[in-house]
Short mmCIF file of C-alpha atoms and ligand atoms in Angstrom, two decimals:
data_model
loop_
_atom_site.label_atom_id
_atom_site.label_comp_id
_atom_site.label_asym_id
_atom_site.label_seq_id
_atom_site.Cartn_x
_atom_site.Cartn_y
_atom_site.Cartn_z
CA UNK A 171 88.86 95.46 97.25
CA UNK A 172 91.06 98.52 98.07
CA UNK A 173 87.36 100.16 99.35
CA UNK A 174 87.58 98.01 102.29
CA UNK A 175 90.52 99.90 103.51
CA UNK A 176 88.77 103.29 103.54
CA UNK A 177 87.35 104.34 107.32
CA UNK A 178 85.69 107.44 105.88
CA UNK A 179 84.59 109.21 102.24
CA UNK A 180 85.49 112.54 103.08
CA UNK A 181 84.81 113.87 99.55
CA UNK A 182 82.47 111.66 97.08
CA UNK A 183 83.50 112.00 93.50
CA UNK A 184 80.23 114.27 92.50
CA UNK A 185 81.61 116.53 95.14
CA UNK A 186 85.30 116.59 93.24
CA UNK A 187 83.50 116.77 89.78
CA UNK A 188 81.61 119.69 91.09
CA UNK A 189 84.32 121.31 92.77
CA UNK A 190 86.76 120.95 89.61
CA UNK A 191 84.37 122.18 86.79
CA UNK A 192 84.30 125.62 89.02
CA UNK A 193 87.92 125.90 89.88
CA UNK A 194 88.24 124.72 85.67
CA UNK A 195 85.61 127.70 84.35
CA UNK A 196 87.47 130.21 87.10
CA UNK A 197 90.89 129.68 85.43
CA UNK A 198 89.64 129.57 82.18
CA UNK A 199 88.01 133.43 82.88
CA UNK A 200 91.01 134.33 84.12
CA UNK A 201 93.76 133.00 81.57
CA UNK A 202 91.80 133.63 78.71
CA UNK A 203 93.92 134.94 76.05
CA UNK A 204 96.88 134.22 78.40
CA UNK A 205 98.13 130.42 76.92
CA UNK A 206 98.76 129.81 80.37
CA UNK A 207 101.35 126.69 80.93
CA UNK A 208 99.89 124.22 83.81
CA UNK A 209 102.55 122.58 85.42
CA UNK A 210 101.85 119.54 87.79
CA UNK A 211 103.88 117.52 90.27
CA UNK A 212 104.01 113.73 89.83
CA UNK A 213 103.06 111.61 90.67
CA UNK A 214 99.67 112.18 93.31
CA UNK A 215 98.72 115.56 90.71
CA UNK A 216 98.26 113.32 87.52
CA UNK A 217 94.28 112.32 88.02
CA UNK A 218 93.67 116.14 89.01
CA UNK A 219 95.20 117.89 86.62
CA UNK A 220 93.60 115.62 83.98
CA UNK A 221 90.27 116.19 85.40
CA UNK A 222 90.87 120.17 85.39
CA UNK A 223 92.62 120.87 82.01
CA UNK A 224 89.45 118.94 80.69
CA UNK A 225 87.10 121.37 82.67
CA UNK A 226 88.68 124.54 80.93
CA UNK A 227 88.31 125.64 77.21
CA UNK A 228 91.06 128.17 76.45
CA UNK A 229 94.36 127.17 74.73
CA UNK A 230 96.72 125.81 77.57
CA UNK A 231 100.27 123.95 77.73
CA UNK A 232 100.78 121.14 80.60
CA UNK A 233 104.43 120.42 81.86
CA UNK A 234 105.04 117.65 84.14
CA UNK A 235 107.71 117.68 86.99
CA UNK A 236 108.79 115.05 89.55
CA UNK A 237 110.82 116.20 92.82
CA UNK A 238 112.20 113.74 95.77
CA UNK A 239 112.35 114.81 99.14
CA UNK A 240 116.29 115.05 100.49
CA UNK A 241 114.47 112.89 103.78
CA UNK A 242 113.46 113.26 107.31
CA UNK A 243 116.56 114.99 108.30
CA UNK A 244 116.66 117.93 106.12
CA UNK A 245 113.13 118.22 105.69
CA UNK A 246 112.58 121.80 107.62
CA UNK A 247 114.65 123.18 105.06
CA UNK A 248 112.54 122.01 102.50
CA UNK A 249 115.30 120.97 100.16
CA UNK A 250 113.80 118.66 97.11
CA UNK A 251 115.65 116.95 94.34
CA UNK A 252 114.74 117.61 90.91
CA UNK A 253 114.25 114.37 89.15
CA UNK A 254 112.29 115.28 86.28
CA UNK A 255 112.36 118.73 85.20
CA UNK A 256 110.06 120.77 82.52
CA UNK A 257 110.23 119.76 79.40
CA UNK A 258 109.57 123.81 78.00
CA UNK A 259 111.49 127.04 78.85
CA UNK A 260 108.86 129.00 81.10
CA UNK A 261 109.79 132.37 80.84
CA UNK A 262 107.38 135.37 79.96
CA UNK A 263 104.60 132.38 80.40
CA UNK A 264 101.68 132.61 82.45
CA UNK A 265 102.25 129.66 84.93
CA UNK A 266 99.85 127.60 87.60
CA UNK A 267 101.33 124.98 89.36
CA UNK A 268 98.47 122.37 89.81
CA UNK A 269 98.92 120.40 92.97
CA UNK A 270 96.90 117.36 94.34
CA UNK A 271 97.64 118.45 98.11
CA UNK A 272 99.34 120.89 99.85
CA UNK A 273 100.11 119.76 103.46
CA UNK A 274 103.52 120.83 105.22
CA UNK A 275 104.34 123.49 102.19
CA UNK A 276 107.71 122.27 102.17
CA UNK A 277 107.65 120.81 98.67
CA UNK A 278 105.74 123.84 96.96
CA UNK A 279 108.09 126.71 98.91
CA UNK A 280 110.92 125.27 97.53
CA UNK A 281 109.56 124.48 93.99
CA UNK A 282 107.47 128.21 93.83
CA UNK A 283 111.13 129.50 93.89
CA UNK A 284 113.08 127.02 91.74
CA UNK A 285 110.43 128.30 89.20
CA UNK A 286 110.29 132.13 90.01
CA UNK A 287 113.80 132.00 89.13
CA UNK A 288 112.84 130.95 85.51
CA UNK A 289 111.05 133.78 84.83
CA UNK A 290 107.45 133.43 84.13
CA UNK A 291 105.11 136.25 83.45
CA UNK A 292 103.21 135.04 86.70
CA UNK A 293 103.22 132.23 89.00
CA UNK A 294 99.40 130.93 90.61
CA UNK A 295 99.04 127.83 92.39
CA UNK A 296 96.00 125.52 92.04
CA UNK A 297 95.58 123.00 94.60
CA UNK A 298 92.80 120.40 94.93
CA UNK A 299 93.26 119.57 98.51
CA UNK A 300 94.77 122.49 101.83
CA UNK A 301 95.42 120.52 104.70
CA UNK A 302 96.98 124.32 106.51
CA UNK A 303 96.71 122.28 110.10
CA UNK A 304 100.54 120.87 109.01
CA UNK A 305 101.93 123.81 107.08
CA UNK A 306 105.36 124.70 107.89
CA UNK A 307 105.92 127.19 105.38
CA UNK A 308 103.53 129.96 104.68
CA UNK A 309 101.55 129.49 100.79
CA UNK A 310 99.40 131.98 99.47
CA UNK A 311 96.73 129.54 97.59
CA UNK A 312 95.24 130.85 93.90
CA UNK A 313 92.86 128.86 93.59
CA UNK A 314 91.59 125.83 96.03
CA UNK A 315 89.18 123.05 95.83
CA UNK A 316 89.03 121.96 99.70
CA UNK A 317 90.21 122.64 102.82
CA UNK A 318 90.75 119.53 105.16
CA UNK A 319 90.80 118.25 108.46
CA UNK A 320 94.48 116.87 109.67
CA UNK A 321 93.65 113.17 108.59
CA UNK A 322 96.17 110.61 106.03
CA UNK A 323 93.71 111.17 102.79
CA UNK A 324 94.27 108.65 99.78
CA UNK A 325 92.39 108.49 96.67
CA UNK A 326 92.05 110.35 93.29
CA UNK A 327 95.89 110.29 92.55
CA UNK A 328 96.93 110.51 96.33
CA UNK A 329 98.28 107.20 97.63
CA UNK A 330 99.50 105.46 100.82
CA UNK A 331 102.56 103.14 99.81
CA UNK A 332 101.56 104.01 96.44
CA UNK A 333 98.45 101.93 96.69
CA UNK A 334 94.65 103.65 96.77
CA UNK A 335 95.79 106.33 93.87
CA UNK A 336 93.05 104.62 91.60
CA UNK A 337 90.11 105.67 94.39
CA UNK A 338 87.43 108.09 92.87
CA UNK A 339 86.96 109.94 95.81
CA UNK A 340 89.09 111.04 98.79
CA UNK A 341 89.02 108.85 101.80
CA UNK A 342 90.64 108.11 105.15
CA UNK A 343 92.45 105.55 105.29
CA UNK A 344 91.66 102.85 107.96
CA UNK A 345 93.96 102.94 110.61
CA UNK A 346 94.82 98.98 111.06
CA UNK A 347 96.62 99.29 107.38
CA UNK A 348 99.18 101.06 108.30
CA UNK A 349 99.25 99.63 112.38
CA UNK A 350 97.30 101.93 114.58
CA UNK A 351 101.26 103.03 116.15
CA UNK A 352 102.35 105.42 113.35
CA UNK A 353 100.02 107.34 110.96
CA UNK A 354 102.09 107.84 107.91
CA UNK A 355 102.76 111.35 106.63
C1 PRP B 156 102.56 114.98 97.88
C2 PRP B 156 101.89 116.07 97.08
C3 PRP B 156 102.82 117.23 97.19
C4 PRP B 156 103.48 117.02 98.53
C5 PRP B 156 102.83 117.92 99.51
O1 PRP B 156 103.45 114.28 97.07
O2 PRP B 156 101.66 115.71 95.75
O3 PRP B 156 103.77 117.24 96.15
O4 PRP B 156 103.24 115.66 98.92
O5 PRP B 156 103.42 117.77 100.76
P1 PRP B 156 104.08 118.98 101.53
O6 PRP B 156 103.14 120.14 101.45
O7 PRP B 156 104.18 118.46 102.95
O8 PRP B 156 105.41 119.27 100.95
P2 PRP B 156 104.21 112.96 97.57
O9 PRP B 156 105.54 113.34 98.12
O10 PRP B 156 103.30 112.16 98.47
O11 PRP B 156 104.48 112.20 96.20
P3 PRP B 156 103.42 111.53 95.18
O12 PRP B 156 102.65 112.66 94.58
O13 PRP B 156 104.28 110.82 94.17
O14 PRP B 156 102.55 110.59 95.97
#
């Protein structure tokens, strides 16, 4: 059972549901009237942002994007690859990117400003999970569900070798899966 592998619940599931219904009825006050356009990052985002849009009653778009990291050596530069881009123009649209986790900032600094240059009405971010002990590049954060301890989190969309994404809550995963040597990132 994939439970076995989990050394800690940080977060039980009626702690996300809570947590989501009021970050859900917060953007739904504020983008009332607004058809904002909710735009999420595959693949870790996909059990969020179907949770949230869920939790909010006001007319809303969702767009989907996927992005690859260029790898380990040009990481501080934060360069990603577009591999799947939106499927909708987003300019003069209210836009909230809807992230599962925002750890180094890397992939959000670069994407924030592939989409500013699009030219939405506004841009908010909506994460689920800050981890700001890693961050590398500085993100102002709309609207968040948790702040979190520097620890390798899987569950509820976030995986580890893209196993655990199918978790209900957010747990840490037990060290001896991964060898206790090298804690993934
Ligand atoms: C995760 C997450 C963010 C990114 C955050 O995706 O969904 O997109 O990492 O990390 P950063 O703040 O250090 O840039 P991941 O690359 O694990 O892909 P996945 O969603 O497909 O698992």
């Amino acid at each position: 059972m994939i439970h076995d592998d989990v050394e800690e619940v940080l977060l039980t599931d009626a702690q996300i549901r809570t947590r989501v219904a009021e970050l859900g009825a917060q953007l739904s006050q504020d983008f009332d009237g607004r058809d904002p356009v909710l735009v999420s990052v595959l693949k870790g985002s996909i059990i969020f942002l179907a949770d949230l849009v869920r939790a909010m009653e006001i007319p809303l778009s969702v767009d989907l994007m996927e992005v690859s990291s260029y790898g380990a050596s040009t990481e501080s530069s934060g360069q990603v690859r577009i591999l799947k881009d939106l499927s909708r123009p987003i300019e003069g649209r209210h836009v909230v990117v809807v992230e599962d986790i925002i750890d180094t900032g890397l992939t959000l600094n670069y994407l924030l400003r592939y989409l500013r240059d699009k030219g939405p009405a506004s841009l908010g971010i909506c994460c689920l999970l800050d981890k700001p002990a890693r961050r590398l590049a500085p993100i102002e954060i709309d609207y968040r569900g948790f702040t979190i301890p520097d620890r390798f989190v899987i569950g509820y969309g976030l995986d580890y070798d893209e196993r655990y994404r199918n978790l209900p809550y957010i747990g840490v995963l037990r060290p001896s899966v991964y060898g206790a040597s090298a804690a993934p990132e």
